[in-house]
């Protein structure tokens, strides 16, 4: 009998992260989700039982990132896939040039870039031990076409896409694939709140008027992540896959 795959999804209990978690669970995998408050994973645990484990994760805590990955690996008996989904995003992340300060920069970059890199570095020894695996970074279309009022967020996601390129090239020798997935406007409720916040602050959205296919759903991102982590995606690494309904076209 084939061993269930061992998956880690940061921020895997809510929104896009939950859709990714459930896509893997549907395939028979076991999943550890990392959340600042593990209690938010209770609905998942009630639904899927022991196949889901929730552990505390604060991406701003360097030592905590390593501890989380090692604890997840111990719980799962190893790691086959790491999905770096958790990020500072949505309402509260927008700042105009005149509103950006050092504290805000540290907040966004520590979570969206430093935390992603630290979790990835901690996972590499476990993936090597498994004989290879996949690391997915959830990027954003803002990495390629920034939203007004979100320059630091956009820069953080551009860095995540760059990390996928560098890591994909460097870790190929270890049979570890690294791919960034860049969602466009995904309907989670957070987008509506973000649009409202932008409007209230007099910032014109660059995204909502330019969606040929309309808003996507979390499952649209999750299905792409699942494919990239499957044998069907075996030759995809060191790149960014855009999931945006032709927004960037």
mmCIF file of C-alpha atoms in Angstrom:
data_model
loop_
_atom_site.group_PDB
_atom_site.id
_atom_site.type_symbol
_atom_site.label_atom_id
_atom_site.label_comp_id
_atom_site.label_asym_id
_atom_site.label_seq_id
_atom_site.Cartn_x
_atom_site.Cartn_y
_atom_site.Cartn_z
ATOM 1 C CA UNK A 1 0.000 0.000 0.000
ATOM 2 C CA UNK A 2 1.354 3.402 -0.995
ATOM 3 C CA UNK A 3 2.217 5.703 1.909
ATOM 4 C CA UNK A 4 0.064 8.866 2.087
ATOM 5 C CA UNK A 5 1.963 11.952 1.047
ATOM 6 C CA UNK A 6 3.162 14.209 3.840
ATOM 7 C CA UNK A 7 2.198 17.829 3.281
ATOM 8 C CA UNK A 8 2.778 21.097 5.139
ATOM 9 C CA UNK A 9 0.630 24.137 4.308
ATOM 10 C CA UNK A 10 1.373 27.369 6.132
ATOM 11 C CA UNK A 11 -1.853 29.283 6.677
ATOM 12 C CA UNK A 12 -3.564 26.082 5.596
ATOM 13 C CA UNK A 13 -6.752 26.427 7.642
ATOM 14 C CA UNK A 14 -8.317 29.477 6.003
ATOM 15 C CA UNK A 15 -9.148 30.948 2.582
ATOM 16 C CA UNK A 16 -6.827 29.803 -0.253
ATOM 17 C CA UNK A 17 -4.771 27.803 2.235
ATOM 18 C CA UNK A 18 -7.776 25.770 3.282
ATOM 19 C CA UNK A 19 -8.641 24.998 -0.345
ATOM 20 C CA UNK A 20 -5.075 23.791 -0.894
ATOM 21 C CA UNK A 21 -5.209 21.659 2.255
ATOM 22 C CA UNK A 22 -8.500 20.079 1.199
ATOM 23 C CA UNK A 23 -7.191 19.380 -2.319
ATOM 24 C CA UNK A 24 -4.363 17.334 -0.810
ATOM 25 C CA UNK A 25 -6.680 15.630 1.663
ATOM 26 C CA UNK A 26 -8.938 14.613 -1.227
ATOM 27 C CA UNK A 27 -5.951 12.757 -2.672
ATOM 28 C CA UNK A 28 -5.408 10.866 0.571
ATOM 29 C CA UNK A 29 -2.542 12.933 1.975
ATOM 30 C CA UNK A 30 -1.866 13.822 5.601
ATOM 31 C CA UNK A 31 -1.484 17.552 6.219
ATOM 32 C CA UNK A 32 0.021 19.768 8.902
ATOM 33 C CA UNK A 33 -1.258 23.339 8.835
ATOM 34 C CA UNK A 34 0.597 26.202 10.473
ATOM 35 C CA UNK A 35 -1.390 29.073 11.983
ATOM 36 C CA UNK A 36 -0.708 31.849 14.505
ATOM 37 C CA UNK A 37 -3.797 30.463 16.292
ATOM 38 C CA UNK A 38 -4.083 26.689 15.651
ATOM 39 C CA UNK A 39 -7.660 26.760 16.965
ATOM 40 C CA UNK A 40 -8.867 28.116 13.599
ATOM 41 C CA UNK A 41 -8.166 24.651 12.163
ATOM 42 C CA UNK A 42 -10.837 22.998 14.335
ATOM 43 C CA UNK A 43 -13.394 22.768 11.476
ATOM 44 C CA UNK A 44 -10.822 20.932 9.355
ATOM 45 C CA UNK A 45 -9.894 18.584 12.178
ATOM 46 C CA UNK A 46 -13.556 17.843 12.868
ATOM 47 C CA UNK A 47 -14.077 17.008 9.201
ATOM 48 C CA UNK A 48 -10.905 15.023 8.519
ATOM 49 C CA UNK A 49 -9.819 13.784 11.933
ATOM 50 C CA UNK A 50 -6.229 12.735 12.523
ATOM 51 C CA UNK A 51 -5.258 13.366 8.905
ATOM 52 C CA UNK A 52 -4.992 17.071 9.804
ATOM 53 C CA UNK A 53 -2.685 18.441 12.482
ATOM 54 C CA UNK A 54 -2.558 22.125 13.419
ATOM 55 C CA UNK A 55 0.612 23.654 14.855
ATOM 56 C CA UNK A 56 1.420 27.184 15.927
ATOM 57 C CA UNK A 57 3.424 29.237 13.431
ATOM 58 C CA UNK A 58 4.510 32.856 13.624
ATOM 59 C CA UNK A 59 6.484 33.640 10.475
ATOM 60 C CA UNK A 60 8.088 36.629 12.187
ATOM 61 C CA UNK A 61 9.853 34.277 14.630
ATOM 62 C CA UNK A 62 13.010 32.897 12.990
ATOM 63 C CA UNK A 63 13.594 30.104 15.502
ATOM 64 C CA UNK A 64 9.867 29.376 15.512
ATOM 65 C CA UNK A 65 9.858 28.754 11.741
ATOM 66 C CA UNK A 66 12.489 26.040 12.099
ATOM 67 C CA UNK A 67 10.772 24.559 15.136
ATOM 68 C CA UNK A 68 7.468 24.446 13.263
ATOM 69 C CA UNK A 69 8.932 22.625 10.256
ATOM 70 C CA UNK A 70 10.768 20.109 12.432
ATOM 71 C CA UNK A 71 7.669 19.480 14.556
ATOM 72 C CA UNK A 72 5.559 19.039 11.421
ATOM 73 C CA UNK A 73 8.099 16.584 9.994
ATOM 74 C CA UNK A 74 8.074 14.623 13.251
ATOM 75 C CA UNK A 75 4.274 14.514 13.245
ATOM 76 C CA UNK A 76 4.096 13.389 9.611
ATOM 77 C CA UNK A 77 7.111 11.103 9.645
ATOM 78 C CA UNK A 78 8.843 13.250 7.034
ATOM 79 C CA UNK A 79 7.974 15.846 4.396
ATOM 80 C CA UNK A 80 7.070 15.449 0.724
ATOM 81 C CA UNK A 81 5.594 18.898 0.016
ATOM 82 C CA UNK A 82 5.820 22.323 1.632
ATOM 83 C CA UNK A 83 3.352 25.012 0.548
ATOM 84 C CA UNK A 84 4.361 28.478 1.729
ATOM 85 C CA UNK A 85 0.905 30.024 1.616
ATOM 86 C CA UNK A 86 0.719 32.214 4.742
ATOM 87 C CA UNK A 87 1.316 35.906 4.108
ATOM 88 C CA UNK A 88 0.435 39.432 5.080
ATOM 89 C CA UNK A 89 -2.247 40.262 2.506
ATOM 90 C CA UNK A 90 -5.674 41.793 2.026
ATOM 91 C CA UNK A 91 -7.083 44.651 4.153
ATOM 92 C CA UNK A 92 -4.469 46.444 6.200
ATOM 93 C CA UNK A 93 -1.581 45.781 3.841
ATOM 94 C CA UNK A 94 -2.137 48.836 1.634
ATOM 95 C CA UNK A 95 0.016 51.893 2.283
ATOM 96 C CA UNK A 96 0.711 54.872 0.038
ATOM 97 C CA UNK A 97 4.218 56.283 -0.336
ATOM 98 C CA UNK A 98 3.491 58.846 2.377
ATOM 99 C CA UNK A 99 2.294 56.182 4.836
ATOM 100 C CA UNK A 100 5.144 53.664 4.609
ATOM 101 C CA UNK A 101 7.473 53.461 7.584
ATOM 102 C CA UNK A 102 10.202 51.102 8.781
ATOM 103 C CA UNK A 103 7.903 49.143 11.085
ATOM 104 C CA UNK A 104 5.475 48.437 8.237
ATOM 105 C CA UNK A 105 8.300 47.381 5.888
ATOM 106 C CA UNK A 106 9.668 44.974 8.508
ATOM 107 C CA UNK A 107 6.189 43.511 9.117
ATOM 108 C CA UNK A 108 5.500 42.731 5.463
ATOM 109 C CA UNK A 109 8.971 41.538 4.501
ATOM 110 C CA UNK A 110 9.524 39.465 7.640
ATOM 111 C CA UNK A 111 6.336 37.493 7.011
ATOM 112 C CA UNK A 112 6.158 37.402 3.220
ATOM 113 C CA UNK A 113 9.828 36.867 2.399
ATOM 114 C CA UNK A 114 11.968 36.058 5.415
ATOM 115 C CA UNK A 115 9.444 33.608 6.878
ATOM 116 C CA UNK A 116 8.974 31.857 3.526
ATOM 117 C CA UNK A 117 12.728 31.464 3.120
ATOM 118 C CA UNK A 118 13.277 30.257 6.686
ATOM 119 C CA UNK A 119 10.541 27.615 6.421
ATOM 120 C CA UNK A 120 11.934 26.482 3.075
ATOM 121 C CA UNK A 121 15.496 26.199 4.381
ATOM 122 C CA UNK A 122 14.282 24.183 7.370
ATOM 123 C CA UNK A 123 12.330 21.849 5.068
ATOM 124 C CA UNK A 124 15.210 21.107 2.675
ATOM 125 C CA UNK A 125 16.983 18.498 4.870
ATOM 126 C CA UNK A 126 13.691 16.631 5.328
ATOM 127 C CA UNK A 127 12.955 16.735 1.587
ATOM 128 C CA UNK A 128 16.463 15.464 0.842
ATOM 129 C CA UNK A 129 15.913 12.609 3.252
ATOM 130 C CA UNK A 130 12.686 11.768 1.394
ATOM 131 C CA UNK A 131 14.610 11.608 -1.884
ATOM 132 C CA UNK A 132 13.126 14.833 -3.223
ATOM 133 C CA UNK A 133 9.854 16.711 -3.145
ATOM 134 C CA UNK A 134 8.178 20.010 -3.926
ATOM 135 C CA UNK A 135 8.163 23.486 -2.419
ATOM 136 C CA UNK A 136 5.393 25.836 -3.542
ATOM 137 C CA UNK A 137 5.537 29.572 -2.831
ATOM 138 C CA UNK A 138 2.229 31.417 -3.146
ATOM 139 C CA UNK A 139 3.163 34.622 -4.954
ATOM 140 C CA UNK A 140 0.759 37.118 -6.584
ATOM 141 C CA UNK A 141 0.052 38.833 -9.878
ATOM 142 C CA UNK A 142 1.217 41.938 -8.011
ATOM 143 C CA UNK A 143 4.730 40.518 -8.377
ATOM 144 C CA UNK A 144 4.359 41.233 -12.092
ATOM 145 C CA UNK A 145 1.896 44.144 -12.112
ATOM 146 C CA UNK A 146 1.811 46.031 -8.793
ATOM 147 C CA UNK A 147 -1.390 47.427 -7.296
ATOM 148 C CA UNK A 148 -1.306 51.107 -6.455
ATOM 149 C CA UNK A 149 -0.970 51.567 -2.720
ATOM 150 C CA UNK A 150 0.691 48.178 -2.179
ATOM 151 C CA UNK A 151 4.281 48.626 -3.319
ATOM 152 C CA UNK A 152 5.870 46.820 -0.360
ATOM 153 C CA UNK A 153 3.475 43.890 -0.703
ATOM 154 C CA UNK A 154 4.172 43.726 -4.454
ATOM 155 C CA UNK A 155 7.923 43.809 -3.822
ATOM 156 C CA UNK A 156 7.586 40.979 -1.299
ATOM 157 C CA UNK A 157 5.741 38.812 -3.811
ATOM 158 C CA UNK A 158 8.278 39.610 -6.536
ATOM 159 C CA UNK A 159 10.929 38.383 -4.112
ATOM 160 C CA UNK A 160 8.979 35.158 -3.560
ATOM 161 C CA UNK A 161 8.848 34.529 -7.311
ATOM 162 C CA UNK A 162 12.574 35.237 -7.537
ATOM 163 C CA UNK A 163 13.206 32.758 -4.731
ATOM 164 C CA UNK A 164 11.377 30.075 -6.712
ATOM 165 C CA UNK A 165 13.745 30.660 -9.629
ATOM 166 C CA UNK A 166 16.908 30.553 -7.539
ATOM 167 C CA UNK A 167 15.829 27.658 -5.341
ATOM 168 C CA UNK A 168 14.512 25.661 -8.288
ATOM 169 C CA UNK A 169 17.896 25.884 -9.976
ATOM 170 C CA UNK A 170 19.964 25.193 -6.846
ATOM 171 C CA UNK A 171 17.859 22.328 -5.492
ATOM 172 C CA UNK A 172 17.430 20.474 -8.796
ATOM 173 C CA UNK A 173 20.393 18.289 -7.867
ATOM 174 C CA UNK A 174 18.373 17.123 -4.840
ATOM 175 C CA UNK A 175 15.268 16.374 -6.935
ATOM 176 C CA UNK A 176 13.438 19.162 -5.110
ATOM 177 C CA UNK A 177 11.205 21.239 -7.365
ATOM 178 C CA UNK A 178 10.339 24.810 -6.389
ATOM 179 C CA UNK A 179 7.477 26.666 -8.078
ATOM 180 C CA UNK A 180 5.726 29.946 -7.320
ATOM 181 C CA UNK A 181 1.990 30.217 -7.978
ATOM 182 C CA UNK A 182 0.692 33.736 -8.601
ATOM 183 C CA UNK A 183 -3.065 34.131 -8.026
ATOM 184 C CA UNK A 184 -4.981 37.072 -9.388
ATOM 185 C CA UNK A 185 -8.266 38.274 -7.869
ATOM 186 C CA UNK A 186 -9.498 35.335 -5.810
ATOM 187 C CA UNK A 187 -12.862 35.575 -4.057
ATOM 188 C CA UNK A 188 -12.310 34.841 -0.396
ATOM 189 C CA UNK A 189 -14.147 37.815 1.073
ATOM 190 C CA UNK A 190 -10.811 39.482 1.779
ATOM 191 C CA UNK A 191 -10.743 40.927 -1.736
ATOM 192 C CA UNK A 192 -14.086 42.632 -1.176
ATOM 193 C CA UNK A 193 -12.793 44.143 2.049
ATOM 194 C CA UNK A 194 -9.605 45.249 0.297
ATOM 195 C CA UNK A 195 -11.565 46.887 -2.522
ATOM 196 C CA UNK A 196 -13.702 48.697 0.064
ATOM 197 C CA UNK A 197 -10.606 49.865 1.931
ATOM 198 C CA UNK A 198 -8.981 51.161 -1.256
ATOM 199 C CA UNK A 199 -12.144 53.038 -2.262
ATOM 200 C CA UNK A 200 -12.498 54.615 1.171
ATOM 201 C CA UNK A 201 -8.921 55.853 0.939
ATOM 202 C CA UNK A 202 -9.309 57.213 -2.567
ATOM 203 C CA UNK A 203 -7.074 54.603 -4.204
ATOM 204 C CA UNK A 204 -8.320 53.321 -7.558
ATOM 205 C CA UNK A 205 -8.064 49.541 -7.873
ATOM 206 C CA UNK A 206 -5.845 48.351 -10.714
ATOM 207 C CA UNK A 207 -7.350 44.864 -10.579
ATOM 208 C CA UNK A 208 -11.153 44.769 -10.342
ATOM 209 C CA UNK A 209 -11.896 46.684 -13.603
ATOM 210 C CA UNK A 210 -9.582 44.361 -15.575
ATOM 211 C CA UNK A 211 -10.805 40.802 -15.034
ATOM 212 C CA UNK A 212 -11.833 39.160 -18.342
ATOM 213 C CA UNK A 213 -12.926 35.962 -16.559
ATOM 214 C CA UNK A 214 -14.151 37.693 -13.429
ATOM 215 C CA UNK A 215 -13.034 36.752 -9.957
ATOM 216 C CA UNK A 216 -11.574 33.311 -9.363
ATOM 217 C CA UNK A 217 -12.118 31.021 -6.384
ATOM 218 C CA UNK A 218 -9.721 29.405 -3.887
ATOM 219 C CA UNK A 219 -10.232 26.050 -5.613
ATOM 220 C CA UNK A 220 -8.776 27.519 -8.833
ATOM 221 C CA UNK A 221 -5.488 28.068 -7.028
ATOM 222 C CA UNK A 222 -5.684 24.794 -5.111
ATOM 223 C CA UNK A 223 -6.127 22.697 -8.252
ATOM 224 C CA UNK A 224 -3.028 24.246 -9.824
ATOM 225 C CA UNK A 225 -0.988 23.645 -6.667
ATOM 226 C CA UNK A 226 -2.155 20.021 -6.558
ATOM 227 C CA UNK A 227 -1.178 19.511 -10.198
ATOM 228 C CA UNK A 228 2.259 21.065 -9.729
ATOM 229 C CA UNK A 229 2.891 18.718 -6.807
ATOM 230 C CA UNK A 230 1.817 15.676 -8.831
ATOM 231 C CA UNK A 231 3.753 13.540 -11.290
ATOM 232 C CA UNK A 232 2.105 15.610 -14.026
ATOM 233 C CA UNK A 233 4.177 18.596 -12.908
ATOM 234 C CA UNK A 234 7.463 16.672 -12.692
ATOM 235 C CA UNK A 235 9.264 18.931 -15.199
ATOM 236 C CA UNK A 236 8.014 22.245 -13.806
ATOM 237 C CA UNK A 237 10.444 24.046 -11.501
ATOM 238 C CA UNK A 238 12.137 27.401 -11.048
ATOM 239 C CA UNK A 239 9.244 29.402 -12.462
ATOM 240 C CA UNK A 240 5.997 31.198 -11.587
ATOM 241 C CA UNK A 241 2.595 29.882 -12.707
ATOM 242 C CA UNK A 242 -0.006 32.632 -13.044
ATOM 243 C CA UNK A 243 -3.631 31.870 -12.121
ATOM 244 C CA UNK A 244 -5.409 35.110 -12.991
ATOM 245 C CA UNK A 245 -8.229 34.657 -15.518
ATOM 246 C CA UNK A 246 -6.276 36.677 -18.145
ATOM 247 C CA UNK A 247 -5.777 39.743 -15.908
ATOM 248 C CA UNK A 248 -2.169 40.057 -17.064
ATOM 249 C CA UNK A 249 -2.954 39.244 -20.713
#
